[in-house]
Amino acid sequence: MSYSEYVAHYFQMPQFIIFLLLTAVLISAVHIVFYFYTKSKSKDAEFFEQEFFSLSERYYELIFSGGSIIGFMAVYFLITLFLKSGPFKEIWDSYKDYLLLIFMIISILLNSFCDHVLVRLKHLDRDAMASIRLTGMGYMILILCYLKFIYESNNYDTLIAYFLTLMIGRFVYFDASFKDFLHCIRNAASNIPIMIMALINLSILCAYGYSTEYLLKHNGVITNIFFTHLYMIVVIFVLHFIPARLVAKKKVKKLDGTKKSSRPPRERRERRPNRPKPVEDNSEIDVEIIDL
């Protein structure tokens, strides 16, 4: 299969629409779970908004970070699969280690593009962002463990080594203390339920794709996982506006239902006429000045 046929396969109808709709249903189910979970914790409108969007944006960031890392692994596999000869093949064989480092940097930039431009994550502070990205590393480790020990593939050993280098480079720095590391680990542990939801969605999509032969097995598992993440990123971009509208509408309804005061608003109150200030009689002062 040539590269053009390979790309065209993933845009065949109706498989493309069905897979996209299935992804949208799974992402919507995630929003519904977050909605009822947040609603059960508190009925305060401000707390509901912050908690709901915090959970949703953690899920988004997990998909963004995982997809960006899987992306550079998929590029490595596709180059190895399709690049058989030519001048670029010689360059790739000579400098692929350095090119992979460039791919790693590009993956980090793509992650920042997704969570700052594509979908702006406004409800996560710096600690929450660091913890969910660390959880994303655990998410990737589980996927790679599946490839190595369950799928029993040795084709990704080099990629696993580069991934561990990326993980160390992003989360280990010279001025980091052991206390800060434990604090980040503790925050990342709170994101485990979100990671489990992401793995369940990924498993359902991959199982459906393989059962219908929409995901081609000979293209590599890592490539199919990357395509699945691309679908999830596209659906997140399309659907993330809907929860924002619904939560904003919920807040407006709650404010409209509050008890109104019988006192008219300050803007509508009639202003009282200003009383004229008494004019002081300065005649005596003038007389004294004249006498002098």
CSV table of C-alpha atoms in Angstrom, one decimal:
chain,number,residue,atom,x,y,z
A,1,MET,CA,0.0,0.0,0.0
A,2,SER,CA,1.4,3.4,-1.0
A,3,TYR,CA,1.4,6.5,1.1
A,4,SER,CA,-1.6,8.0,-0.7
A,5,GLU,CA,-3.6,4.8,-0.4
A,6,TYR,CA,-2.6,4.6,3.2
A,7,VAL,CA,-4.0,8.1,3.9
A,8,ALA,CA,-7.1,7.7,1.7
A,9,HIS,CA,-8.1,4.6,3.7
A,10,TYR,CA,-8.7,6.6,6.8
A,11,PHE,CA,-11.1,9.0,5.0
A,12,GLN,CA,-13.3,6.4,3.4
A,13,MET,CA,-17.0,6.8,4.0
A,14,PRO,CA,-18.9,5.9,6.0
A,15,GLN,CA,-16.2,4.5,8.3
A,16,PHE,CA,-14.7,7.9,8.8
A,17,ILE,CA,-18.0,9.4,10.0
A,18,ILE,CA,-18.8,6.4,12.2
A,19,PHE,CA,-15.5,6.5,13.9
A,20,LEU,CA,-15.8,10.3,14.4
A,21,LEU,CA,-19.3,9.9,15.9
A,22,LEU,CA,-18.1,7.1,18.2
A,23,THR,CA,-15.3,9.4,19.4
A,24,ALA,CA,-17.8,12.2,20.0
A,25,VAL,CA,-20.1,9.9,22.0
A,26,LEU,CA,-17.2,8.8,24.3
A,27,ILE,CA,-16.0,12.4,24.9
A,28,SER,CA,-19.6,13.4,25.6
A,29,ALA,CA,-19.8,10.6,28.1
A,30,VAL,CA,-16.7,11.9,29.9
A,31,HIS,CA,-18.4,15.3,30.2
A,32,ILE,CA,-21.6,13.8,31.6
A,33,VAL,CA,-19.6,11.9,34.2
A,34,PHE,CA,-17.8,15.0,35.2
A,35,TYR,CA,-21.1,16.9,35.3
A,36,PHE,CA,-22.9,14.6,37.7
A,37,TYR,CA,-19.8,14.1,39.8
A,38,THR,CA,-19.3,17.8,40.3
A,39,LYS,CA,-23.0,18.3,40.9
A,40,SER,CA,-23.0,15.7,43.7
A,41,LYS,CA,-20.2,17.5,45.5
A,42,SER,CA,-21.8,21.0,45.7
A,43,LYS,CA,-24.6,23.1,44.3
A,44,ASP,CA,-22.7,26.3,44.5
A,45,ALA,CA,-22.5,27.8,41.0
A,46,GLU,CA,-19.0,29.1,41.2
A,47,PHE,CA,-17.6,25.9,42.7
A,48,PHE,CA,-19.5,23.9,40.1
A,49,GLU,CA,-18.0,25.9,37.2
A,50,GLN,CA,-14.4,25.7,38.6
A,51,GLU,CA,-14.5,22.0,39.4
A,52,PHE,CA,-16.3,20.9,36.2
A,53,PHE,CA,-13.9,22.8,33.9
A,54,SER,CA,-10.9,21.7,36.0
A,55,LEU,CA,-11.8,18.0,35.5
A,56,SER,CA,-12.6,18.5,31.8
A,57,GLU,CA,-9.4,20.4,31.1
A,58,ARG,CA,-7.3,17.8,32.9
A,59,TYR,CA,-8.8,15.2,30.6
A,60,TYR,CA,-8.0,17.5,27.6
A,61,GLU,CA,-4.4,17.9,28.7
A,62,LEU,CA,-4.0,14.2,29.2
A,63,ILE,CA,-5.1,13.6,25.6
A,64,PHE,CA,-2.9,16.5,24.3
A,65,SER,CA,0.2,15.4,26.1
A,66,GLY,CA,-0.3,11.7,25.2
A,67,GLY,CA,-1.1,12.5,21.6
A,68,SER,CA,1.9,14.7,21.1
A,69,ILE,CA,4.3,12.1,22.4
A,70,ILE,CA,2.7,9.3,20.4
A,71,GLY,CA,2.9,11.6,17.4
A,72,PHE,CA,6.7,11.7,17.2
A,73,MET,CA,6.8,7.9,17.8
A,74,ALA,CA,4.3,7.4,14.9
A,75,VAL,CA,6.4,9.6,12.6
A,76,TYR,CA,9.5,7.5,13.4
A,77,PHE,CA,7.5,4.3,12.6
A,78,LEU,CA,6.0,5.7,9.3
A,79,ILE,CA,9.4,6.9,8.1
A,80,THR,CA,10.8,3.5,8.7
A,81,LEU,CA,7.8,1.9,7.0
A,82,PHE,CA,7.7,4.0,3.8
A,83,LEU,CA,11.2,5.3,3.4
A,84,LYS,CA,13.0,2.5,1.5
A,85,SER,CA,15.5,4.4,-0.7
A,86,GLY,CA,16.6,7.8,-1.9
A,87,PRO,CA,18.8,10.7,-0.6
A,88,PHE,CA,16.5,11.3,2.4
A,89,LYS,CA,17.0,7.6,3.4
A,90,GLU,CA,20.7,8.1,3.6
A,91,ILE,CA,20.2,11.3,5.7
A,92,TRP,CA,17.8,9.4,8.0
A,93,ASP,CA,20.2,6.5,8.5
A,94,SER,CA,23.0,8.9,9.3
A,95,TYR,CA,21.3,11.5,11.5
A,96,LYS,CA,18.1,9.8,12.8
A,97,ASP,CA,19.1,10.1,16.4
A,98,TYR,CA,19.4,13.9,16.0
A,99,LEU,CA,16.2,14.1,14.0
A,100,LEU,CA,14.4,12.2,16.7
A,101,LEU,CA,15.5,14.8,19.2
A,102,ILE,CA,14.0,17.5,16.9
A,103,PHE,CA,10.8,15.5,16.8
A,104,MET,CA,10.7,15.4,20.6
A,105,ILE,CA,11.0,19.2,20.7
A,106,ILE,CA,8.3,19.6,18.1
A,107,SER,CA,6.0,17.3,20.2
A,108,ILE,CA,6.5,19.6,23.2
A,109,LEU,CA,5.7,22.6,21.0
A,110,LEU,CA,2.6,20.9,19.7
A,111,ASN,CA,1.5,20.1,23.2
A,112,SER,CA,1.8,23.8,24.1
A,113,PHE,CA,-0.1,24.7,20.9
A,114,CYS,CA,-3.0,22.4,21.8
A,115,ASP,CA,-3.5,23.7,25.4
A,116,HIS,CA,-2.7,27.4,24.7
A,117,VAL,CA,-4.1,28.0,21.2
A,118,LEU,CA,-6.4,25.2,20.0
A,119,VAL,CA,-8.2,24.8,23.4
A,120,ARG,CA,-7.2,27.4,26.0
A,121,LEU,CA,-7.1,25.7,29.4
A,122,LYS,CA,-8.1,28.6,31.7
A,123,HIS,CA,-9.0,26.6,34.9
A,124,LEU,CA,-5.6,24.9,35.6
A,125,ASP,CA,-2.9,26.5,37.6
A,126,ARG,CA,0.8,25.6,37.2
A,127,ASP,CA,0.7,22.8,39.8
A,128,ALA,CA,-2.4,21.2,38.2
A,129,MET,CA,-0.8,21.4,34.7
A,130,ALA,CA,2.4,19.8,35.9
A,131,SER,CA,0.5,17.0,37.7
A,132,ILE,CA,-1.7,16.1,34.8
A,133,ARG,CA,1.3,16.1,32.4
A,134,LEU,CA,3.1,13.7,34.8
A,135,THR,CA,-0.1,11.6,34.8
A,136,GLY,CA,0.2,11.7,31.0
A,137,MET,CA,3.6,10.1,31.3
A,138,GLY,CA,2.1,7.3,33.3
A,139,TYR,CA,-0.6,7.0,30.6
A,140,MET,CA,2.1,6.6,28.0
A,141,ILE,CA,4.1,4.1,30.1
A,142,LEU,CA,1.0,1.9,30.3
A,143,ILE,CA,0.6,2.0,26.5
A,144,LEU,CA,4.2,1.2,25.9
A,145,CYS,CA,4.0,-1.7,28.5
A,146,TYR,CA,1.1,-3.0,26.4
A,147,LEU,CA,3.2,-2.9,23.3
A,148,LYS,CA,6.2,-4.5,24.9
A,149,PHE,CA,4.8,-7.2,27.1
A,150,ILE,CA,1.2,-7.9,25.9
A,151,TYR,CA,1.5,-7.2,22.2
A,152,GLU,CA,5.1,-8.6,22.4
A,153,SER,CA,6.6,-6.2,19.9
A,154,ASN,CA,10.3,-5.3,20.0
A,155,ASN,CA,9.9,-2.7,17.3
A,156,TYR,CA,9.5,0.1,19.8
A,157,ASP,CA,12.5,-0.4,22.0
A,158,THR,CA,14.3,2.6,20.6
A,159,LEU,CA,11.2,4.7,20.9
A,160,ILE,CA,10.8,3.7,24.5
A,161,ALA,CA,14.4,4.8,25.2
A,162,TYR,CA,13.7,8.2,23.7
A,163,PHE,CA,10.4,8.5,25.6
A,164,LEU,CA,12.2,7.9,28.9
A,165,THR,CA,14.7,10.6,27.9
A,166,LEU,CA,11.8,13.0,27.2
A,167,MET,CA,10.2,12.2,30.5
A,168,ILE,CA,13.4,12.8,32.5
A,169,GLY,CA,14.0,16.1,30.6
A,170,ARG,CA,10.5,17.4,31.2
A,171,PHE,CA,10.2,16.6,34.9
A,172,VAL,CA,13.7,16.4,36.4
A,173,TYR,CA,15.6,19.7,36.7
A,174,PHE,CA,18.6,20.7,38.8
A,175,ASP,CA,16.8,22.9,41.3
A,176,ALA,CA,14.0,20.4,42.0
A,177,SER,CA,13.9,19.2,45.6
A,178,PHE,CA,12.7,15.8,46.6
A,179,LYS,CA,9.8,17.4,48.5
A,180,ASP,CA,8.6,19.1,45.3
A,181,PHE,CA,8.9,15.8,43.5
A,182,LEU,CA,6.7,14.1,46.1
A,183,HIS,CA,4.2,16.9,46.0
A,184,CYS,CA,3.9,16.5,42.2
A,185,ILE,CA,3.5,12.7,42.6
A,186,ARG,CA,0.8,13.2,45.1
A,187,ASN,CA,-1.1,15.6,42.8
A,188,ALA,CA,-0.6,13.3,39.9
A,189,ALA,CA,-2.1,10.4,41.8
A,190,SER,CA,-5.4,12.3,42.1
A,191,ASN,CA,-5.6,12.2,38.3
A,192,ILE,CA,-5.6,8.4,38.1
A,193,PRO,CA,-9.4,8.2,37.6
A,194,ILE,CA,-9.1,10.5,34.6
A,195,MET,CA,-6.3,8.4,33.2
A,196,ILE,CA,-8.5,5.3,33.6
A,197,MET,CA,-11.3,7.0,31.7
A,198,ALA,CA,-8.9,7.9,28.9
A,199,LEU,CA,-7.6,4.4,28.6
A,200,ILE,CA,-11.1,3.0,28.5
A,201,ASN,CA,-12.0,5.4,25.7
A,202,LEU,CA,-8.8,4.5,23.8
A,203,SER,CA,-9.5,0.7,24.2
A,204,ILE,CA,-13.1,1.1,22.9
A,205,LEU,CA,-12.0,3.0,19.9
A,206,CYS,CA,-9.1,0.7,19.1
A,207,ALA,CA,-11.3,-2.4,19.6
A,208,TYR,CA,-13.9,-1.0,17.2
A,209,GLY,CA,-11.3,0.1,14.7
A,210,TYR,CA,-9.6,-3.3,14.6
A,211,SER,CA,-12.9,-5.3,14.5
A,212,THR,CA,-14.1,-3.3,11.4
A,213,GLU,CA,-10.6,-3.2,9.9
A,214,TYR,CA,-10.7,0.6,9.8
A,215,LEU,CA,-7.5,0.6,11.8
A,216,LEU,CA,-4.9,-1.4,9.7
A,217,LYS,CA,-2.9,-3.8,11.8
A,218,HIS,CA,0.1,-3.9,9.4
A,219,ASN,CA,0.5,-0.1,9.9
A,220,GLY,CA,1.6,-0.6,13.4
A,221,VAL,CA,-0.2,-0.3,16.8
A,222,ILE,CA,1.5,3.0,17.7
A,223,THR,CA,0.3,4.6,14.4
A,224,ASN,CA,-3.3,3.5,15.0
A,225,ILE,CA,-3.1,4.8,18.6
A,226,PHE,CA,-1.9,8.1,17.2
A,227,PHE,CA,-4.8,8.3,14.7
A,228,THR,CA,-7.2,7.6,17.5
A,229,HIS,CA,-5.7,10.5,19.5
A,230,LEU,CA,-6.1,12.7,16.5
A,231,TYR,CA,-9.8,11.9,16.4
A,232,MET,CA,-10.1,12.7,20.1
A,233,ILE,CA,-8.2,16.0,19.7
A,234,VAL,CA,-10.5,17.1,16.9
A,235,VAL,CA,-13.6,16.1,18.8
A,236,ILE,CA,-12.4,18.0,21.9
A,237,PHE,CA,-11.9,21.1,19.8
A,238,VAL,CA,-15.4,20.9,18.4
A,239,LEU,CA,-17.2,19.9,21.6
A,240,HIS,CA,-15.4,22.0,24.3
A,241,PHE,CA,-17.6,25.0,23.4
A,242,ILE,CA,-20.8,23.1,24.4
A,243,PRO,CA,-20.1,22.5,28.1
A,244,ALA,CA,-19.0,26.2,28.4
A,245,ARG,CA,-22.3,27.4,27.0
A,246,LEU,CA,-24.4,25.0,29.2
A,247,VAL,CA,-22.5,25.9,32.4
A,248,ALA,CA,-22.9,29.6,31.6
A,249,LYS,CA,-26.6,29.2,31.0
A,250,LYS,CA,-26.9,27.3,34.3
A,251,LYS,CA,-25.3,30.2,36.1
A,252,VAL,CA,-27.6,32.7,34.4
A,253,LYS,CA,-30.7,30.8,35.4
A,254,LYS,CA,-29.6,30.5,39.0
A,255,LEU,CA,-29.0,34.3,39.1
A,256,ASP,CA,-32.3,35.0,37.5
A,257,GLY,CA,-34.1,32.8,40.1
A,258,THR,CA,-32.7,34.7,43.1
A,259,LYS,CA,-35.1,36.7,45.3
A,260,LYS,CA,-35.5,40.2,44.1
A,261,SER,CA,-35.4,43.1,46.5
A,262,SER,CA,-38.3,45.5,46.7
A,263,ARG,CA,-35.9,48.3,46.7
A,264,PRO,CA,-35.3,49.7,43.2
A,265,PRO,CA,-31.9,49.4,41.6
A,266,ARG,CA,-29.4,52.2,42.3
A,267,GLU,CA,-29.4,53.3,38.7
A,268,ARG,CA,-33.2,53.6,38.6
A,269,ARG,CA,-33.7,55.6,41.8
A,270,GLU,CA,-34.8,59.1,41.3
A,271,ARG,CA,-32.1,61.5,42.3
A,272,ARG,CA,-33.0,64.0,45.0
A,273,PRO,CA,-32.6,67.6,44.1
A,274,ASN,CA,-29.5,69.1,45.5
A,275,ARG,CA,-30.2,71.7,48.2
A,276,PRO,CA,-28.7,75.1,47.5
A,277,LYS,CA,-25.8,75.9,49.8
A,278,PRO,CA,-26.3,78.9,52.0
A,279,VAL,CA,-24.6,82.0,50.7
A,280,GLU,CA,-22.3,83.5,53.2
A,281,ASP,CA,-22.6,87.2,53.8
A,282,ASN,CA,-19.2,88.8,53.2
A,283,SER,CA,-20.3,92.4,53.6
A,284,GLU,CA,-18.6,92.9,56.9
A,285,ILE,CA,-15.3,91.6,55.5
A,286,ASP,CA,-15.6,94.0,52.6
A,287,VAL,CA,-16.3,96.9,55.0
A,288,GLU,CA,-13.3,96.2,57.1
A,289,ILE,CA,-11.0,96.0,54.1
A,290,ILE,CA,-12.3,99.4,52.9
A,291,ASP,CA,-11.7,101.0,56.4
A,292,LEU,CA,-8.1,99.9,56.3
